[in-house]
Every structure is written in C-alpha cells, then in structure tokens.
Amino acid sequence: MKRRSAIKNLSVALGGLVSLPTWASGWTSQSIGQFSNLATNDEVLLAEIVETIIPETNTPGAKSLKVHQFAMRMINDCYGENAQSTLKQGLVLINELSQQNHQKSFVESSKSQRIDTFLKMSASTNTVAKQFADMIKRLTIQGYTNSEYYMVNQLKFNMAPGYYHGCVPIPR
C-alpha cells in the first residue's frame, strides 16, 4: 500500500514540475490583472511624476522601467483606502498646482517646471499634498532600486551566488 501512495505522490510532483515553467512564463500584464482603478490619463500623469523624480539620463528613467505601474500596484494591493484616496487627490492637486504656477498641466510642463511643481508640493502645508509627494517619492525609489535593471547593472546582483573555488589559501 505504501508503494502505491509513493508512486502516486511522485507522479503528481513530477507533473507539477513539468507544468511549472509553462505556467510561470505564461504571465502577462493582462493575465495578472488590473493595476489600479485609475484612469488612463492619471496613469500617464503618474508616469511623468516618477520620471520627474528619477529622470532618464545615460541610465533608464523611472518611467521606462515602469515604476509608475509598481507604485499603482503597491497602493492598490498593499496600502489602505487612505493611501488610495491620497493618490487620487494628489494627482488632482499636482495638476492644479501646475496650472496655478505655470498655466500648463503637469504633463505639458517643461522638465524644470515639473521639478518646481513637485518640490512645491512636497514642501506644501497641505497634508494631502505632502503625504502624496512623500508616498510617491518613496515608492519610486523602492520600485527603481528593486527593478531588474538596477539590481543587475548597478548592484551586480547574482541570482545564484556561491561559486566553488577549490584550493584557496585561508589566512590565519
């Protein structure tokens, strides 16, 4: 009887191992689900905000690494209702502040105007504006430093460390 259950368990485990690569590589952004309930123009605005925080130079910027999608996913899945409402209110506030200061929306503003608007928002006395700026800045840095590009090219991350170096002298 033990032999039958062992063969059954072994066949189930083998079937799972065979199907695992197909299952894991079949993920797409559409199959994972919706990032958040933001409108498309709000997603574009958030992408420009994260690009303002970490712009593209000789290294990719936050927008090209899709850090805005990371921020939306984190706020939607891991943060509470308060953070989600702060995100929505903050996106409206940053556009209003940009309109007041530069007579343009944040997306239409120049690079220096965007930086000026974001700095004014982070130094604002409005608690929602300050919370929004701090949250987006924190999530942008977290998303950028956890991206594959940053881990591989900047930190020289190695997926499987621990090479065997035979006969190595040990200092006493």
Coordinates of N, CA and C in Angstrom, one line a residue:
M1 N 0.8 -1.2 0.0 CA 0.0 0.0 0.0 C 0.9 1.3 0.0
K2 N 2.0 1.3 0.7 CA 2.8 2.4 0.7 C 3.5 2.7 -0.6
R3 N 3.7 1.6 -1.4 CA 4.3 1.8 -2.7 C 3.4 2.5 -3.6
R4 N 2.1 2.2 -3.6 CA 1.1 2.9 -4.4 C 1.0 4.4 -4.1
S5 N 1.0 4.7 -2.9 CA 0.8 6.1 -2.5 C 2.1 6.9 -2.8
A6 N 3.3 6.2 -2.7 CA 4.5 6.8 -3.1 C 4.6 7.1 -4.6
I7 N 4.2 6.1 -5.4 CA 4.1 6.3 -6.8 C 3.2 7.4 -7.2
K8 N 2.0 7.4 -6.6 CA 1.0 8.5 -6.9 C 1.6 9.9 -6.5
N9 N 2.2 10.0 -5.4 CA 2.7 11.3 -4.9 C 3.9 11.7 -5.9
L10 N 4.7 10.7 -6.3 CA 5.8 11.0 -7.2 C 5.3 11.5 -8.5
S11 N 4.3 10.8 -9.0 CA 3.7 11.2 -10.3 C 3.1 12.6 -10.3
V12 N 2.4 12.9 -9.2 CA 1.8 14.3 -9.0 C 2.9 15.3 -9.0
A13 N 4.0 15.1 -8.2 CA 5.1 16.0 -8.1 C 5.8 16.2 -9.4
L14 N 6.0 15.1 -10.2 CA 6.6 15.2 -11.5 C 5.7 16.0 -12.5
G15 N 4.4 15.7 -12.5 CA 3.5 16.5 -13.3 C 3.6 18.0 -13.0
G16 N 3.6 18.3 -11.7 CA 3.7 19.7 -11.3 C 5.0 20.4 -11.7
L17 N 6.1 19.6 -11.6 CA 7.4 20.2 -12.1 C 7.5 20.4 -13.6
V18 N 6.8 19.5 -14.3 CA 6.8 19.6 -15.8 C 6.0 20.8 -16.2
S19 N 4.8 21.1 -15.5 CA 4.0 22.2 -15.9 C 4.4 23.5 -15.4
L20 N 5.3 23.6 -14.4 CA 5.7 24.8 -13.7 C 6.3 25.8 -14.7
P21 N 7.2 25.5 -15.5 CA 7.8 26.5 -16.4 C 6.7 27.1 -17.4
T22 N 5.8 26.3 -17.9 CA 4.8 26.8 -18.8 C 3.9 27.7 -18.0
W23 N 3.5 27.4 -16.8 CA 2.7 28.2 -16.0 C 3.3 29.6 -15.6
A24 N 4.6 29.5 -15.2 CA 5.3 30.7 -14.8 C 5.6 31.6 -15.9
S25 N 5.9 31.1 -17.1 CA 6.3 32.0 -18.2 C 5.1 32.5 -19.0
G26 N 3.9 32.0 -18.6 CA 2.7 32.4 -19.3 C 2.1 33.7 -18.8
W27 N 2.7 34.3 -17.8 CA 2.1 35.5 -17.2 C 2.3 36.7 -18.1
T28 N 1.3 37.5 -18.2 CA 1.4 38.8 -18.9 C 0.7 39.8 -18.0
S29 N 0.9 41.1 -18.4 CA 0.3 42.1 -17.6 C -1.3 42.0 -17.6
Q30 N -1.8 41.5 -18.7 CA -3.2 41.3 -18.8 C -3.7 40.1 -18.0
S31 N -2.9 39.1 -17.9 CA -3.4 37.9 -17.1 C -3.2 38.2 -15.6
I32 N -2.3 39.0 -15.2 CA -2.2 39.3 -13.8 C -3.3 40.2 -13.2
G33 N -3.8 41.0 -14.1 CA -5.0 41.8 -13.7 C -4.7 43.3 -13.7
Q34 N -5.7 44.0 -13.3 CA -5.7 45.5 -13.4 C -4.8 46.0 -12.3
F35 N -3.9 47.0 -12.6 CA -3.0 47.6 -11.6 C -3.8 48.4 -10.6
S36 N -4.7 49.2 -11.1 CA -5.5 50.1 -10.2 C -6.7 50.5 -10.9
N37 N -7.5 51.3 -10.2 CA -8.7 51.8 -10.8 C -8.5 53.3 -11.3
L38 N -7.3 53.6 -11.6 CA -7.0 55.0 -12.1 C -7.4 55.0 -13.6
A39 N -7.7 56.2 -14.1 CA -8.0 56.4 -15.5 C -6.7 56.5 -16.2
T40 N -6.7 56.3 -17.6 CA -5.5 56.3 -18.4 C -4.7 57.6 -18.3
N41 N -5.4 58.7 -18.3 CA -4.7 60.0 -18.2 C -4.0 60.2 -16.8
D42 N -4.6 59.6 -15.8 CA -4.0 59.6 -14.4 C -2.7 58.7 -14.4
E43 N -2.8 57.6 -15.1 CA -1.6 56.8 -15.2 C -0.5 57.5 -15.9
V44 N -0.8 58.2 -17.0 CA 0.2 59.0 -17.7 C 0.8 60.1 -16.8
L45 N -0.1 60.7 -16.1 CA 0.4 61.7 -15.1 C 1.3 61.1 -14.1
L46 N 1.0 60.0 -13.5 CA 1.8 59.3 -12.5 C 3.2 58.9 -13.1
A47 N 3.1 58.5 -14.4 CA 4.4 58.1 -15.1 C 5.3 59.4 -15.2
E48 N 4.7 60.5 -15.5 CA 5.5 61.7 -15.6 C 6.0 62.2 -14.3
I49 N 5.3 61.9 -13.2 CA 5.7 62.3 -11.9 C 6.9 61.5 -11.5
V50 N 6.9 60.1 -11.7 CA 8.0 59.3 -11.3 C 9.2 59.6 -12.2
E51 N 9.0 60.0 -13.5 CA 10.1 60.4 -14.3 C 10.7 61.7 -13.9
T52 N 9.9 62.5 -13.2 CA 10.5 63.8 -12.7 C 11.4 63.4 -11.5
I53 N 11.0 62.4 -10.7 CA 11.8 62.1 -9.5 C 13.1 61.4 -10.0
I54 N 13.0 60.4 -10.9 CA 14.2 59.7 -11.4 C 14.2 59.9 -12.9
P55 N 14.8 60.9 -13.5 CA 14.8 61.1 -14.9 C 15.7 60.2 -15.7
E56 N 15.4 60.1 -17.0 CA 16.3 59.3 -17.8 C 17.6 60.1 -18.2
T57 N 18.7 59.5 -17.9 CA 20.0 60.1 -18.3 C 20.7 59.0 -19.2
N58 N 21.9 58.7 -18.8 CA 22.6 57.6 -19.5 C 22.1 56.3 -19.0
T59 N 21.3 56.3 -17.9 CA 20.6 55.1 -17.4 C 19.1 55.3 -17.6
P60 N 18.4 54.2 -17.7 CA 16.9 54.4 -17.9 C 16.3 55.1 -16.7
G61 N 15.2 55.9 -17.0 CA 14.5 56.6 -16.0 C 13.4 55.7 -15.4
A62 N 12.7 56.3 -14.4 CA 11.7 55.5 -13.7 C 10.5 55.2 -14.6
K63 N 10.2 56.0 -15.6 CA 9.1 55.7 -16.5 C 9.4 54.6 -17.4
S64 N 10.6 54.5 -17.9 CA 11.0 53.4 -18.9 C 11.1 52.1 -18.1
L65 N 11.3 52.1 -16.8 CA 11.3 50.9 -16.0 C 9.9 50.5 -15.5
K66 N 8.9 51.3 -15.8 CA 7.5 51.1 -15.4 C 7.4 51.2 -13.9
V67 N 8.1 52.1 -13.3 CA 8.0 52.2 -11.8 C 6.6 52.8 -11.4
H68 N 5.9 53.5 -12.3 CA 4.6 54.0 -12.0 C 3.6 52.8 -11.9
Q69 N 3.8 51.8 -12.7 CA 2.9 50.6 -12.5 C 3.2 49.9 -11.2
F70 N 4.4 49.9 -10.8 CA 4.8 49.3 -9.5 C 4.1 50.1 -8.4
A71 N 4.2 51.4 -8.5 CA 3.6 52.3 -7.4 C 2.0 52.1 -7.4
M72 N 1.4 52.0 -8.6 CA 0.0 51.8 -8.6 C -0.4 50.5 -8.0
R73 N 0.4 49.4 -8.3 CA 0.1 48.1 -7.8 C 0.3 48.1 -6.3
M74 N 1.3 48.7 -5.8 CA 1.6 48.7 -4.3 C 0.4 49.4 -3.6
I75 N 0.1 50.6 -4.1 CA -1.0 51.4 -3.5 C -2.3 50.6 -3.5
N76 N -2.6 50.0 -4.7 CA -3.8 49.2 -4.8 C -3.9 48.0 -4.0
D77 N -2.8 47.2 -3.9 CA -2.8 45.9 -3.3 C -2.4 45.9 -1.8
C78 N -1.4 46.8 -1.5 CA -0.8 46.7 -0.2 C -1.2 47.9 0.8
Y79 N -1.6 49.0 0.3 CA -1.9 50.1 1.1 C -3.4 50.2 1.3
G80 N -3.8 50.9 2.3 CA -5.2 51.0 2.6 C -6.0 52.1 1.8
E81 N -7.3 52.2 2.2 CA -8.1 53.2 1.5 C -7.6 54.6 1.6
N82 N -7.0 54.9 2.7 CA -6.5 56.3 2.9 C -5.4 56.6 1.9
A83 N -4.5 55.7 1.6 CA -3.4 55.9 0.6 C -4.0 56.0 -0.8
Q84 N -5.0 55.2 -1.1 CA -5.7 55.2 -2.4 C -6.4 56.5 -2.7
S85 N -7.0 57.1 -1.6 CA -7.7 58.4 -1.8 C -6.6 59.5 -1.9
T86 N -5.5 59.3 -1.1 CA -4.4 60.3 -1.2 C -3.8 60.3 -2.6
L87 N -3.7 59.2 -3.2 CA -3.2 59.1 -4.6 C -4.1 59.9 -5.5
K88 N -5.4 59.6 -5.5 CA -6.3 60.3 -6.4 C -6.4 61.8 -6.1
Q89 N -6.4 62.2 -4.9 CA -6.4 63.6 -4.5 C -5.1 64.3 -4.9
G90 N -4.0 63.6 -4.7 CA -2.7 64.1 -5.0 C -2.5 64.4 -6.5
L91 N -3.0 63.5 -7.3 CA -3.0 63.7 -8.8 C -3.7 64.9 -9.2
V92 N -4.9 65.1 -8.6 CA -5.6 66.3 -8.9 C -4.9 67.6 -8.4
L93 N -4.3 67.5 -7.2 CA -3.6 68.7 -6.6 C -2.4 69.1 -7.4
I94 N -1.6 68.1 -7.9 CA -0.4 68.4 -8.6 C -0.8 69.1 -10.0
N95 N -1.9 68.7 -10.6 CA -2.3 69.3 -11.8 C -2.8 70.8 -11.5
E96 N -3.5 70.9 -10.4 CA -4.0 72.3 -10.1 C -2.8 73.2 -9.7
L97 N -1.8 72.7 -9.0 CA -0.6 73.5 -8.6 C 0.2 73.8 -9.9
S98 N 0.3 72.9 -10.8 CA 1.0 73.2 -12.1 C 0.2 74.3 -12.9
Q99 N -1.1 74.2 -12.9 CA -1.9 75.2 -13.6 C -1.7 76.6 -13.0
Q100 N -1.7 76.6 -11.6 CA -1.6 77.9 -10.9 C -0.2 78.5 -11.2
N101 N 0.8 77.7 -11.2 CA 2.2 78.3 -11.2 C 2.7 78.5 -12.7
H102 N 2.3 77.6 -13.6 CA 2.8 77.6 -14.9 C 1.8 77.7 -16.1
Q103 N 0.5 77.8 -15.7 CA -0.6 77.8 -16.7 C -0.6 76.7 -17.7
K104 N 0.0 75.5 -17.2 CA 0.0 74.3 -18.0 C -0.3 73.1 -17.1
S105 N -0.8 72.1 -17.6 CA -0.9 70.8 -16.8 C 0.5 70.3 -16.6
F106 N 0.6 69.4 -15.6 CA 1.9 68.8 -15.2 C 2.5 68.1 -16.4
V107 N 1.7 67.4 -17.2 CA 2.2 66.6 -18.3 C 2.8 67.5 -19.4
E108 N 2.2 68.7 -19.6 CA 2.6 69.6 -20.7 C 3.7 70.5 -20.2
S109 N 4.1 70.5 -18.9 CA 5.1 71.4 -18.4 C 6.5 70.9 -18.9
S110 N 7.4 71.9 -18.8 CA 8.8 71.5 -19.1 C 9.4 70.8 -17.9
K111 N 10.6 70.3 -18.1 CA 11.3 69.5 -17.0 C 11.5 70.3 -15.8
S112 N 12.0 71.6 -16.0 CA 12.3 72.4 -14.8 C 11.0 72.8 -14.1
Q113 N 9.9 73.0 -14.9 CA 8.6 73.4 -14.3 C 8.0 72.2 -13.5
R114 N 8.2 71.0 -14.0 CA 7.8 69.8 -13.3 C 8.5 69.7 -11.9
I115 N 9.8 69.8 -12.0 CA 10.6 69.7 -10.7 C 10.2 70.8 -9.7
D116 N 10.0 72.0 -10.2 CA 9.5 73.1 -9.4 C 8.1 72.8 -8.8
T117 N 7.2 72.3 -9.6 CA 5.9 71.9 -9.1 C 6.0 70.8 -8.0
F118 N 6.7 69.8 -8.3 CA 6.8 68.7 -7.3 C 7.5 69.1 -6.0
L119 N 8.5 70.0 -6.1 CA 9.2 70.5 -4.9 C 8.2 71.3 -4.1
K120 N 7.4 72.1 -4.7 CA 6.4 73.0 -4.0 C 5.4 72.1 -3.4
M121 N 5.0 71.0 -4.0 CA 4.0 70.1 -3.5 C 4.6 69.4 -2.3
S122 N 5.9 69.0 -2.3 CA 6.4 68.2 -1.2 C 6.7 69.2 0.0
A123 N 6.9 70.5 -0.3 CA 7.1 71.4 0.8 C 5.8 72.1 1.2
S124 N 4.6 71.7 0.7 CA 3.4 72.3 1.0 C 2.9 72.1 2.4
T125 N 2.1 73.0 2.9 CA 1.5 72.8 4.2 C 0.2 72.0 4.1
N126 N -0.3 71.7 2.9 CA -1.5 70.8 2.8 C -1.0 69.4 3.1
T127 N -1.7 68.8 4.0 CA -1.2 67.4 4.4 C -1.4 66.4 3.3
V128 N -2.5 66.5 2.5 CA -2.7 65.5 1.5 C -1.6 65.7 0.4
A129 N -1.2 66.9 0.1 CA -0.2 67.1 -0.9 C 1.2 66.6 -0.4
K130 N 1.5 66.9 0.8 CA 2.7 66.4 1.4 C 2.8 64.9 1.5
Q131 N 1.7 64.3 1.9 CA 1.6 62.8 2.0 C 1.7 62.2 0.6
F132 N 1.1 62.8 -0.4 CA 1.2 62.3 -1.7 C 2.6 62.3 -2.2
A133 N 3.2 63.5 -2.1 CA 4.6 63.6 -2.6 C 5.6 62.6 -1.9
D134 N 5.4 62.5 -0.6 CA 6.3 61.6 0.2 C 6.1 60.1 -0.2
M135 N 4.8 59.8 -0.4 CA 4.5 58.4 -0.8 C 5.0 58.0 -2.2
I136 N 4.8 58.9 -3.1 CA 5.2 58.7 -4.5 C 6.7 58.7 -4.6
K137 N 7.4 59.6 -3.8 CA 8.8 59.6 -3.8 C 9.4 58.3 -3.3
R138 N 8.8 57.8 -2.1 CA 9.3 56.6 -1.5 C 9.0 55.4 -2.4
L139 N 7.9 55.3 -3.0 CA 7.5 54.2 -3.9 C 8.4 54.2 -5.2
T140 N 8.7 55.4 -5.7 CA 9.5 55.5 -6.9 C 10.9 55.0 -6.6
I141 N 11.5 55.4 -5.5 CA 12.8 54.9 -5.1 C 12.8 53.4 -4.9
Q142 N 11.8 52.9 -4.2 CA 11.7 51.5 -3.9 C 11.6 50.7 -5.2
G143 N 10.7 51.1 -6.1 CA 10.5 50.4 -7.3 C 11.7 50.5 -8.2
Y144 N 12.4 51.6 -8.3 CA 13.6 51.7 -9.1 C 14.7 50.9 -8.6
T145 N 14.9 50.9 -7.3 CA 16.0 50.1 -6.7 C 15.7 48.6 -6.7
N146 N 14.5 48.2 -6.8 CA 14.2 46.8 -6.9 C 13.9 46.3 -8.3
S147 N 14.2 47.2 -9.3 CA 14.0 46.8 -10.7 C 15.1 45.9 -11.2
E148 N 14.8 45.1 -12.2 CA 15.9 44.2 -12.7 C 17.1 44.9 -13.2
Y149 N 16.8 46.0 -13.9 CA 18.0 46.8 -14.4 C 18.9 47.3 -13.3
Y150 N 18.3 47.9 -12.3 CA 19.2 48.4 -11.2 C 19.9 47.3 -10.5
M151 N 19.2 46.2 -10.2 CA 19.8 45.1 -9.4 C 20.9 44.4 -10.2
V152 N 20.8 44.2 -11.5 CA 21.8 43.6 -12.3 C 22.9 44.5 -12.7
N153 N 22.6 45.7 -13.1 CA 23.7 46.6 -13.7 C 24.3 47.5 -12.6
Q154 N 23.6 47.9 -11.6 CA 24.2 48.8 -10.6 C 24.7 48.0 -9.4
L155 N 23.9 47.1 -8.9 CA 24.3 46.3 -7.7 C 25.1 45.1 -8.0
K156 N 25.1 44.7 -9.3 CA 25.8 43.5 -9.7 C 25.2 42.3 -9.0
F157 N 23.9 42.2 -8.9 CA 23.2 41.1 -8.3 C 23.4 39.8 -9.1
N158 N 23.7 38.8 -8.3 CA 23.9 37.5 -9.0 C 22.8 36.5 -8.4
M159 N 22.0 36.0 -9.3 CA 20.9 35.1 -8.9 C 21.3 33.9 -8.1
A160 N 22.4 33.3 -8.5 CA 22.8 32.1 -7.8 C 24.3 32.3 -7.3
P161 N 24.5 32.9 -6.2 CA 25.9 33.1 -5.8 C 26.4 31.9 -5.1
G162 N 27.6 31.9 -4.7 CA 28.2 30.8 -4.0 C 29.0 29.9 -4.9
Y163 N 29.9 30.4 -5.8 CA 30.7 29.6 -6.6 C 31.7 28.8 -5.8
Y164 N 32.0 27.7 -6.3 CA 33.0 26.9 -5.6 C 34.4 27.2 -6.1
H165 N 35.2 27.7 -5.2 CA 36.6 28.0 -5.6 C 37.5 27.0 -4.7
G166 N 37.9 25.9 -5.4 CA 38.7 24.9 -4.8 C 39.9 25.4 -4.0
C167 N 40.9 24.8 -3.8 CA 42.1 25.0 -3.0 C 42.4 26.5 -2.9
V168 N 41.8 27.2 -2.0 CA 42.0 28.6 -1.7 C 42.7 28.7 -0.4
P169 N 43.8 29.4 -0.3 CA 44.5 29.6 1.0 C 43.6 30.4 2.0
I170 N 43.6 29.9 3.2 CA 42.8 30.6 4.2 C 43.8 31.4 5.1
P171 N 43.6 32.7 5.2 CA 44.5 33.5 6.1 C 44.3 33.1 7.6
R172 N 45.4 33.1 8.3 CA 45.3 32.8 9.8 C 45.3 33.9 10.6

